[in-house]
PDB file of C-alpha atoms in Angstrom:
ATOM      1  CA  MET A1016     173.575  72.550 130.262  1.00 47.00           C
ATOM      2  CA  THR A1017     170.498  73.742 128.662  1.00 56.00           C
ATOM      3  CA  SER A1018     169.327  77.287 129.703  1.00 65.00           C
ATOM      4  CA  THR A1019     165.901  77.849 131.090  1.00 84.00           C
ATOM      5  CA  ILE A1020     163.961  80.462 129.175  1.00 90.00           C
ATOM      6  CA  VAL A1021     161.165  82.488 130.934  1.00 92.00           C
ATOM      7  CA  GLY A1022     158.525  84.658 129.465  1.00 92.00           C
ATOM      8  CA  VAL A1023     158.333  87.939 131.097  1.00 94.00           C
ATOM      9  CA  ARG A1024     155.385  90.546 130.929  1.00 93.00           C
ATOM     10  CA  PHE A1025     155.664  94.170 131.834  1.00 91.00           C
ATOM     11  CA  ASN A1026     151.861  94.712 132.272  1.00 86.00           C
ATOM     12  CA  PRO A1027     149.208  92.190 133.013  1.00 82.00           C
ATOM     13  CA  ILE A1028     147.856  92.090 129.381  1.00 82.00           C
ATOM     14  CA  GLY A1029     151.272  92.804 127.521  1.00 85.00           C
ATOM     15  CA  LYS A1030     153.114  90.969 125.130  1.00 88.00           C
ATOM     16  CA  ILE A1031     155.382  88.258 126.663  1.00 90.00           C
ATOM     17  CA  TYR A1032     159.021  88.563 126.060  1.00 90.00           C
ATOM     18  CA  HIS A1033     161.665  85.732 126.545  1.00 90.00           C
ATOM     19  CA  PHE A1034     164.908  85.825 128.527  1.00 92.00           C
ATOM     20  CA  ASP A1035     167.481  83.444 129.669  1.00 90.00           C
ATOM     21  CA  SER A1036     167.182  82.845 133.394  1.00 88.00           C
ATOM     22  CA  GLY A1037     170.656  81.208 133.647  1.00 82.00           C
ATOM     23  CA  LYS A1038     172.103  83.981 136.033  1.00 81.00           C
ATOM     24  CA  THR A1039     168.962  83.622 138.232  1.00 84.00           C
ATOM     25  CA  SER A1040     168.058  80.128 139.652  1.00 80.00           C
ATOM     26  CA  ASP A1041     164.716  78.857 140.816  1.00 85.00           C
ATOM     27  CA  LEU A1042     162.568  81.179 139.111  1.00 90.00           C
ATOM     28  CA  THR A1043     158.740  80.558 139.182  1.00 91.00           C
ATOM     29  CA  VAL A1044     155.585  81.948 137.599  1.00 93.00           C
ATOM     30  CA  ASN A1045     154.578  85.388 139.212  1.00 93.00           C
ATOM     31  CA  ASP A1046     158.073  86.055 140.582  1.00 95.00           C
ATOM     32  CA  TYR A1047     159.351  89.754 139.623  1.00 95.00           C
ATOM     33  CA  VAL A1048     162.537  90.207 137.690  1.00 95.00           C
ATOM     34  CA  VAL A1049     164.737  92.982 136.516  1.00 94.00           C
ATOM     35  CA  VAL A1050     165.873  92.966 132.863  1.00 92.00           C
ATOM     36  CA  GLU A1051     167.316  95.353 130.508  1.00 88.00           C
ATOM     37  CA  THR A1052     164.992  96.582 127.441  1.00 86.00           C
ATOM     38  CA  SER A1053     165.123  98.886 124.724  1.00 80.00           C
ATOM     39  CA  ARG A1054     163.358 101.281 127.145  1.00 78.00           C
ATOM     40  CA  GLY A1055     165.901 100.937 129.867  1.00 80.00           C
ATOM     41  CA  LYS A1056     165.742  98.677 132.942  1.00 86.00           C
ATOM     42  CA  GLN A1057     162.301  97.285 133.488  1.00 90.00           C
ATOM     43  CA  LEU A1058     160.687  95.263 136.083  1.00 94.00           C
ATOM     44  CA  GLY A1059     158.561  92.448 134.920  1.00 93.00           C
ATOM     45  CA  GLN A1060     156.698  89.349 136.019  1.00 94.00           C
ATOM     46  CA  VAL A1061     157.461  85.891 135.067  1.00 94.00           C
ATOM     47  CA  ALA A1062     154.420  84.470 133.097  1.00 92.00           C
ATOM     48  CA  GLN A1063     155.791  81.241 131.877  1.00 90.00           C
ATOM     49  CA  ILE A1064     158.711  78.814 132.273  1.00 90.00           C
ATOM     50  CA  ILE A1065     160.036  77.355 128.925  1.00 86.00           C
ATOM     51  CA  ASN A1066     162.295  74.266 129.469  1.00 76.00           C
ATOM     52  CA  GLU A1067     162.447  73.618 125.748  1.00 72.00           C
ATOM     53  CA  PRO A1068     162.708  76.882 123.986  1.00 73.00           C
ATOM     54  CA  GLY A1069     163.777  75.782 120.572  1.00 73.00           C
ATOM     55  CA  ILE A1070     166.068  77.981 118.326  1.00 78.00           C
ATOM     56  CA  PRO A1071     167.183  81.227 119.953  1.00 77.00           C
ATOM     57  CA  PRO A1072     166.727  84.549 118.183  1.00 77.00           C
ATOM     58  CA  GLU A1073     169.674  86.059 116.232  1.00 77.00           C
ATOM     59  CA  GLY A1074     172.070  87.415 118.782  1.00 75.00           C
ATOM     60  CA  GLY A1075     170.855  85.097 121.553  1.00 80.00           C
ATOM     61  CA  TRP A1076     168.541  85.280 124.422  1.00 85.00           C
ATOM     62  CA  LYS A1077     168.833  88.377 126.596  1.00 88.00           C
ATOM     63  CA  SER A1078     169.600  87.401 130.381  1.00 89.00           C
ATOM     64  CA  ILE A1079     167.639  88.378 133.350  1.00 92.00           C
ATOM     65  CA  GLU A1080     169.595  90.585 135.494  1.00 92.00           C
ATOM     66  CA  ARG A1081     168.461  89.627 138.754  1.00 93.00           C
ATOM     67  CA  ARG A1082     165.295  88.841 140.868  1.00 94.00           C
ATOM     68  CA  ALA A1083     163.291  92.044 142.061  1.00 94.00           C
ATOM     69  CA  THR A1084     163.477  92.918 145.765  1.00 95.00           C
ATOM     70  CA  PRO A1085     160.809  94.688 147.800  1.00 95.00           C
ATOM     71  CA  ARG A1086     162.745  97.876 147.457  1.00 96.00           C
ATOM     72  CA  ASP A1087     162.656  97.409 143.565  1.00 94.00           C
ATOM     73  CA  LEU A1088     158.761  97.177 143.703  1.00 94.00           C
ATOM     74  CA  VAL A1089     158.316 100.313 145.860  1.00 95.00           C
ATOM     75  CA  THR A1090     160.808 102.282 143.659  1.00 94.00           C
ATOM     76  CA  ARG A1091     158.652 101.354 140.473  1.00 93.00           C
ATOM     77  CA  GLN A1092     155.431 102.352 142.202  1.00 94.00           C
ATOM     78  CA  SER A1093     157.034 105.729 143.056  1.00 95.00           C
ATOM     79  CA  TRP A1094     158.040 106.322 139.526  1.00 95.00           C
ATOM     80  CA  GLN A1095     154.484 105.188 138.238  1.00 94.00           C
ATOM     81  CA  ASN A1096     152.857 107.858 140.534  1.00 96.00           C
ATOM     82  CA  LYS A1097     154.760 110.504 138.481  1.00 96.00           C
ATOM     83  CA  GLU A1098     153.298 109.275 135.209  1.00 96.00           C
ATOM     84  CA  PRO A1099     150.003 111.119 135.465  1.00 97.00           C
ATOM     85  CA  GLU A1100     151.966 114.409 135.817  1.00 97.00           C
ATOM     86  CA  VAL A1101     153.997 113.695 132.726  1.00 97.00           C
ATOM     87  CA  LEU A1102     150.653 112.954 130.794  1.00 97.00           C
ATOM     88  CA  ASP A1103     149.153 116.320 131.879  1.00 97.00           C
ATOM     89  CA  PHE A1104     152.357 118.338 131.053  1.00 97.00           C
ATOM     90  CA  ALA A1105     152.742 116.611 127.676  1.00 97.00           C
ATOM     91  CA  ARG A1106     149.236 117.063 126.594  1.00 96.00           C
ATOM     92  CA  ASN A1107     149.220 120.872 127.701  1.00 96.00           C
ATOM     93  CA  ARG A1108     152.485 121.517 126.097  1.00 96.00           C
ATOM     94  CA  ALA A1109     151.310 119.675 122.843  1.00 95.00           C
ATOM     95  CA  ARG A1110     148.268 122.143 122.795  1.00 94.00           C
ATOM     96  CA  GLU A1111     150.430 125.176 123.422  1.00 95.00           C
ATOM     97  CA  LEU A1112     152.787 124.062 120.632  1.00 94.00           C
ATOM     98  CA  ARG A1113     149.819 123.772 118.323  1.00 93.00           C
ATOM     99  CA  LEU A1114     150.652 120.013 117.391  1.00 91.00           C
ATOM    100  CA  ALA A1115     147.632 119.590 115.388  1.00 85.00           C
ATOM    101  CA  GLY A1116     146.663 115.891 114.937  1.00 88.00           C
ATOM    102  CA  VAL A1117     149.126 114.703 117.704  1.00 93.00           C
ATOM    103  CA  LYS A1118     147.450 112.767 120.651  1.00 95.00           C
ATOM    104  CA  ILE A1119     149.575 112.219 123.862  1.00 96.00           C
ATOM    105  CA  ILE A1120     148.134 108.533 124.852  1.00 95.00           C
ATOM    106  CA  THR A1121     150.198 107.448 127.897  1.00 95.00           C
ATOM    107  CA  SER A1122     153.722 107.606 129.412  1.00 95.00           C
ATOM    108  CA  GLU A1123     155.894 105.110 131.123  1.00 93.00           C
ATOM    109  CA  PHE A1124     158.969 105.695 133.365  1.00 94.00           C
ATOM    110  CA  SER A1125     161.408 102.723 133.590  1.00 91.00           C
ATOM    111  CA  PHE A1126     161.361 101.065 136.943  1.00 90.00           C
ATOM    112  CA  ASP A1127     164.282 103.103 138.336  1.00 91.00           C
ATOM    113  CA  GLY A1128     163.181 106.285 136.679  1.00 92.00           C
ATOM    114  CA  SER A1129     166.390 106.446 134.267  1.00 92.00           C
ATOM    115  CA  ARG A1130     164.157 106.679 131.083  1.00 93.00           C
ATOM    116  CA  LEU A1131     160.640 108.118 130.246  1.00 95.00           C
ATOM    117  CA  THR A1132     158.699 107.067 127.376  1.00 94.00           C
ATOM    118  CA  VAL A1133     155.891 109.131 126.147  1.00 96.00           C
ATOM    119  CA  PHE A1134     153.454 107.427 123.644  1.00 96.00           C
ATOM    120  CA  PHE A1135     151.600 109.392 121.060  1.00 96.00           C
ATOM    121  CA  SER A1136     149.404 108.835 117.982  1.00 94.00           C
ATOM    122  CA  THR A1137     148.979 111.069 114.858  1.00 92.00           C
ATOM    123  CA  GLU A1138     145.836 111.599 112.697  1.00 85.00           C
ATOM    124  CA  THR A1139     147.805 111.641 109.432  1.00 79.00           C
ATOM    125  CA  GLU A1140     150.882 109.760 107.908  1.00 75.00           C
ATOM    126  CA  GLU A1141     152.940 112.913 107.877  1.00 76.00           C
ATOM    127  CA  LYS A1142     155.803 112.899 110.373  1.00 81.00           C
ATOM    128  CA  ALA A1143     155.125 115.268 113.333  1.00 81.00           C
ATOM    129  CA  ASP A1144     157.781 117.761 114.483  1.00 87.00           C
ATOM    130  CA  LEU A1145     158.068 116.956 118.202  1.00 93.00           C
ATOM    131  CA  LYS A1146     161.555 118.416 118.761  1.00 94.00           C
ATOM    132  CA  SER A1147     160.332 121.169 121.090  1.00 95.00           C
ATOM    133  CA  LEU A1148     157.877 119.047 122.744  1.00 96.00           C
ATOM    134  CA  ARG A1149     160.785 116.487 123.571  1.00 96.00           C
ATOM    135  CA  GLN A1150     163.002 119.303 124.722  1.00 96.00           C
ATOM    136  CA  ASP A1151     160.294 120.484 127.161  1.00 97.00           C
ATOM    137  CA  LEU A1152     159.767 117.175 128.555  1.00 97.00           C
ATOM    138  CA  GLN A1153     163.554 116.480 128.932  1.00 96.00           C
ATOM    139  CA  ARG A1154     163.868 119.913 131.064  1.00 96.00           C
ATOM    140  CA  ARG A1155     160.952 119.159 133.039  1.00 96.00           C
ATOM    141  CA  PHE A1156     161.817 115.690 133.890  1.00 96.00           C
ATOM    142  CA  SER A1157     165.516 115.454 133.967  1.00 93.00           C
ATOM    143  CA  PRO A1158     167.493 113.505 134.718  1.00 94.00           C
ATOM    144  CA  SER A1159     165.212 110.895 133.052  1.00 94.00           C
ATOM    145  CA  GLN A1160     166.101 110.320 129.584  1.00 95.00           C
ATOM    146  CA  VAL A1161     163.013 111.190 127.445  1.00 96.00           C
ATOM    147  CA  ASP A1162     161.830 109.379 124.294  1.00 95.00           C
ATOM    148  CA  LEU A1163     158.640 109.889 122.298  1.00 95.00           C
ATOM    149  CA  ARG A1164     157.343 106.790 120.580  1.00 94.00           C
ATOM    150  CA  GLN A1165     154.371 106.678 118.225  1.00 94.00           C
ATOM    151  CA  ILE A1166     151.939 103.909 118.314  1.00 92.00           C
ATOM    152  CA  GLY A1167     149.249 102.787 115.968  1.00 91.00           C
ATOM    153  CA  PRO A1168     145.303 102.846 116.326  1.00 92.00           C
ATOM    154  CA  ARG A1169     145.264  99.241 117.880  1.00 92.00           C
ATOM    155  CA  ASP A1170     147.683 100.245 120.679  1.00 92.00           C
ATOM    156  CA  VAL A1171     145.753 103.255 121.298  1.00 92.00           C
ATOM    157  CA  ALA A1172     142.481 101.526 121.766  1.00 90.00           C
ATOM    158  CA  LYS A1173     144.334  98.975 123.838  1.00 90.00           C
ATOM    159  CA  ASN A1174     145.741 101.722 126.212  1.00 88.00           C
ATOM    160  CA  LEU A1175     142.334 103.896 126.543  1.00 86.00           C
ATOM    161  CA  CYS A1176     140.328 100.723 126.779  1.00 87.00           C
ATOM    162  CA  GLY A1177     136.461 101.106 127.011  1.00 85.00           C
ATOM    163  CA  ILE A1178     133.537  99.463 125.617  1.00 87.00           C
ATOM    164  CA  GLY A1179     134.024  97.234 122.697  1.00 85.00           C
ATOM    165  CA  ALA A1180     132.151  97.953 119.308  1.00 82.00           C
ATOM    166  CA  CYS A1181     130.087  94.797 120.015  1.00 83.00           C
ATOM    167  CA  GLY A1182     129.123  96.153 123.342  1.00 84.00           C
ATOM    168  CA  LEU A1183     131.608  94.018 125.542  1.00 84.00           C
ATOM    169  CA  GLU A1184     131.991  95.859 128.723  1.00 86.00           C
ATOM    170  CA  LYS A1185     135.907  95.848 127.866  1.00 87.00           C
ATOM    171  CA  ARG A1186     137.495  95.664 124.784  1.00 90.00           C
ATOM    172  CA  CYS A1187     139.112  92.400 123.997  1.00 90.00           C
ATOM    173  CA  CYS A1188     142.742  94.066 123.465  1.00 90.00           C
ATOM    174  CA  CYS A1189     142.653  95.447 127.047  1.00 88.00           C
ATOM    175  CA  GLN A1190     141.003  92.394 128.553  1.00 87.00           C
ATOM    176  CA  PHE A1191     143.085  89.382 127.484  1.00 86.00           C
ATOM    177  CA  LEU A1192     144.750  90.069 123.933  1.00 87.00           C
ATOM    178  CA  SER A1193     148.491  90.095 124.638  1.00 85.00           C
ATOM    179  CA  GLU A1194     149.565  90.376 120.871  1.00 86.00           C
ATOM    180  CA  PHE A1195     147.537  91.583 117.701  1.00 89.00           C
ATOM    181  CA  SER A1196     146.841  89.074 114.867  1.00 88.00           C
ATOM    182  CA  SER A1197     147.083  90.032 111.298  1.00 92.00           C
ATOM    183  CA  ILE A1198     143.180  90.276 110.218  1.00 94.00           C
ATOM    184  CA  SER A1199     141.850  90.283 106.729  1.00 94.00           C
ATOM    185  CA  ILE A1200     138.598  90.881 104.898  1.00 95.00           C
ATOM    186  CA  ARG A1201     138.769  87.169 103.839  1.00 93.00           C
ATOM    187  CA  MET A1202     138.248  86.127 107.452  1.00 94.00           C
ATOM    188  CA  ALA A1203     134.802  87.925 107.551  1.00 93.00           C
ATOM    189  CA  LYS A1204     133.908  86.520 104.091  1.00 91.00           C
ATOM    190  CA  GLU A1205     134.745  82.994 105.291  1.00 91.00           C
ATOM    191  CA  GLN A1206     132.293  83.312 108.155  1.00 91.00           C
ATOM    192  CA  GLY A1207     129.521  84.991 106.219  1.00 89.00           C
ATOM    193  CA  ILE A1208     129.873  88.096 108.132  1.00 90.00           C
ATOM    194  CA  SER A1209     128.284  91.362 106.638  1.00 90.00           C
ATOM    195  CA  LEU A1210     131.107  93.625 105.199  1.00 92.00           C
ATOM    196  CA  THR A1211     129.377  96.675 106.227  1.00 92.00           C
ATOM    197  CA  PRO A1212     132.040  98.893 108.136  1.00 91.00           C
ATOM    198  CA  GLY A1213     129.751  98.887 111.261  1.00 87.00           C
ATOM    199  CA  GLU A1214     129.798  95.051 111.382  1.00 90.00           C
ATOM    200  CA  ILE A1215     133.479  94.409 111.010  1.00 93.00           C
ATOM    201  CA  THR A1216     135.304  97.593 112.185  1.00 92.00           C
ATOM    202  CA  GLY A1217     136.372  97.925 115.858  1.00 90.00           C
ATOM    203  CA  MET A1218     136.800 101.081 118.166  1.00 88.00           C
ATOM    204  CA  CYS A1219     140.264 101.644 116.598  1.00 89.00           C
ATOM    205  CA  GLY A1220     138.887 101.861 113.199  1.00 90.00           C
ATOM    206  CA  ARG A1221     140.691  98.839 112.081  1.00 92.00           C
ATOM    207  CA  LEU A1222     139.171  95.364 111.430  1.00 94.00           C
ATOM    208  CA  ARG A1223     138.016  93.688 114.484  1.00 94.00           C
ATOM    209  CA  CYS A1224     140.357  91.295 116.248  1.00 93.00           C
ATOM    210  CA  CYS A1225     137.677  88.758 116.809  1.00 93.00           C
ATOM    211  CA  LEU A1226     137.186  88.027 113.127  1.00 93.00           C
ATOM    212  CA  SER A1227     140.182  85.515 113.703  1.00 94.00           C
ATOM    213  CA  TYR A1228     138.660  83.945 116.658  1.00 93.00           C
ATOM    214  CA  GLU A1229     136.608  81.299 114.713  1.00 92.00           C
ATOM    215  CA  PHE A1230     138.269  81.831 111.404  1.00 93.00           C
ATOM    216  CA  GLN A1231     139.928  78.382 111.293  1.00 93.00           C
ATOM    217  CA  GLN A1232     136.792  76.499 112.425  1.00 93.00           C
ATOM    218  CA  TYR A1233     134.888  78.053 109.583  1.00 93.00           C
ATOM    219  CA  SER A1234     137.714  77.631 107.157  1.00 91.00           C
ATOM    220  CA  GLU A1235     138.105  73.850 107.994  1.00 91.00           C
ATOM    221  CA  ALA A1236     134.404  73.320 107.687  1.00 90.00           C
ATOM    222  CA  ARG A1237     133.908  74.950 104.608  1.00 89.00           C
ATOM    223  CA  SER A1238     136.584  72.837 102.891  1.00 87.00           C
ATOM    224  CA  HIS A1239     134.309  69.778 103.223  1.00 87.00           C
ATOM    225  CA  LEU A1240     131.204  71.641 101.595  1.00 90.00           C
ATOM    226  CA  PRO A1241     130.488  72.380  98.071  1.00 90.00           C
ATOM    227  CA  LYS A1242     131.037  75.780  96.675  1.00 88.00           C
ATOM    228  CA  ARG A1243     128.241  78.218  95.899  1.00 88.00           C
ATOM    229  CA  ASN A1244     126.693  77.905  92.213  1.00 90.00           C
ATOM    230  CA  LYS A1245     128.020  74.454  91.981  1.00 90.00           C
ATOM    231  CA  GLU A1246     125.605  71.757  90.551  1.00 90.00           C
ATOM    232  CA  ILE A1247     125.146  69.119  92.813  1.00 90.00           C
ATOM    233  CA  LYS A1248     122.783  65.900  93.328  1.00 91.00           C
ATOM    234  CA  THR A1249     120.364  65.693  96.232  1.00 92.00           C
ATOM    235  CA  PRO A1250     117.590  63.479  97.288  1.00 92.00           C
ATOM    236  CA  ALA A1251     115.190  65.781  95.757  1.00 91.00           C
ATOM    237  CA  GLY A1252     116.969  66.207  92.508  1.00 90.00           C
ATOM    238  CA  THR A1253     119.970  68.098  90.861  1.00 92.00           C
ATOM    239  CA  GLY A1254     120.225  71.692  91.789  1.00 91.00           C
ATOM    240  CA  LYS A1255     122.386  74.509  92.258  1.00 93.00           C
ATOM    241  CA  VAL A1256     124.151  75.351  95.721  1.00 93.00           C
ATOM    242  CA  ILE A1257     122.857  78.910  96.958  1.00 93.00           C
ATOM    243  CA  ASP A1258     124.335  79.040 100.376  1.00 91.00           C
ATOM    244  CA  VAL A1259     126.134  76.960 102.960  1.00 92.00           C
ATOM    245  CA  ARG A1260     126.136  76.953 106.864  1.00 92.00           C
ATOM    246  CA  PRO A1261     129.436  75.507 107.464  1.00 92.00           C
ATOM    247  CA  LEU A1262     129.425  74.874 111.377  1.00 91.00           C
ATOM    248  CA  GLN A1263     126.026  73.059 111.093  1.00 92.00           C
ATOM    249  CA  GLU A1264     127.141  71.125 107.796  1.00 92.00           C
ATOM    250  CA  MET A1265     124.089  72.375 105.903  1.00 93.00           C
ATOM    251  CA  VAL A1266     123.802  73.280 102.155  1.00 93.00           C
ATOM    252  CA  GLN A1267     121.037  75.244 100.743  1.00 94.00           C
ATOM    253  CA  VAL A1268     120.206  74.019  97.163  1.00 94.00           C
ATOM    254  CA  ASP A1269     117.950  75.620  94.553  1.00 94.00           C
ATOM    255  CA  ILE A1270     116.319  72.626  92.458  1.00 92.00           C
ATOM    256  CA  PRO A1271     114.526  73.300  89.380  1.00 92.00           C
ATOM    257  CA  GLU A1272     110.649  72.856  89.793  1.00 87.00           C
ATOM    258  CA  VAL A1273     110.863  72.194  93.445  1.00 89.00           C
ATOM    259  CA  GLY A1274     112.505  75.312  94.886  1.00 91.00           C
ATOM    260  CA  TYR A1275     114.897  76.116  97.685  1.00 92.00           C
ATOM    261  CA  ARG A1276     115.814  72.884  99.888  1.00 93.00           C
ATOM    262  CA  GLU A1277     118.352  72.578 102.716  1.00 94.00           C
ATOM    263  CA  PHE A1278     120.409  69.295 103.133  1.00 93.00           C
ATOM    264  CA  HIS A1279     122.867  68.060 105.636  1.00 94.00           C
ATOM    265  CA  ILE A1280     126.341  67.022 103.841  1.00 90.00           C
ATOM    266  CA  THR A1281     125.685  63.355 104.490  1.00 90.00           C
ATOM    267  CA  GLU A1282     122.602  63.631 102.136  1.00 91.00           C
ATOM    268  CA  LEU A1283     124.523  64.965  99.155  1.00 88.00           C
ATOM    269  CA  ASP A1284     126.320  63.166  96.402  1.00 80.00           C
ATOM    270  CA  PHE A1285     129.756  64.685  95.992  1.00 74.00           C
ATOM    271  CA  SER A1286     133.507  64.002  96.624  1.00 68.00           C
ATOM    272  CA  PRO A1287     136.021  66.151  98.593  1.00 58.00           C
ATOM    273  CA  GLN A1288     138.016  66.220  95.232  1.00 59.00           C
ATOM    274  CA  GLU A1289     135.014  67.995  93.594  1.00 57.00           C
ATOM    275  CA  VAL A1290     134.920  70.496  96.492  1.00 53.00           C
ATOM    276  CA  LYS A1291     138.569  71.259  95.851  1.00 50.00           C
ATOM    277  CA  LYS A1292     138.101  71.734  92.035  1.00 49.00           C
ATOM    278  CA  ALA A1293     135.283  74.010  92.551  1.00 43.00           C
TER     279      ALA A1293
END
């Protein structure tokens, strides 16, 4: 019998993790379940049902322990209500310990309170000595097992949320992005976006996630257009390609004794093979 794999989220815009639902039948989207994770038992919500999951990861799929009960939901809420207290204590203690460059971002109890994870970031690449902070947290919030976990600039921006660099009321990462894609300068170049830092950098100080949104469309469109500086035949004569507008399929050409002219791709005399060679 083929197992049914379900995708589970632990917060509304969090990454989806996959689990085997074989022990818990008839699960549907939006059901709450209890699973074992690296941060202890967690209560998550089913986001998708996958009937054909493909090749399982090394070690196989982890199983869903059981369907969550109303009591589980109340228990999780009671522990979540304690998280602001953890945050205040951790930040104050970090100041007292003079942990320069260490920022306490957020805290999270496992749904049953057995584990407490405090997320932090640092301004330098040097490893911070947080042994004393961890010990103080352990004493204060025992019997929960305390773990300090460092996160990167993108995750910090996602947790803090706020206005996006483009002026969007809420940043993409805290509104709908459940995973971060790999972003490169090439994506900006392919779309003809200015490479000035203010144009391509997000509030996290990294390249903006939105550079990937239309990258494939631009890349595909450019593959059918002549390259810049290429000599090409036009209805007004032979000239050199100065610029292109990929999505409009328009090409700007500098023609001797004529000047700049703009043509649609259908008006030009060139082959796809010439594009690839250029």
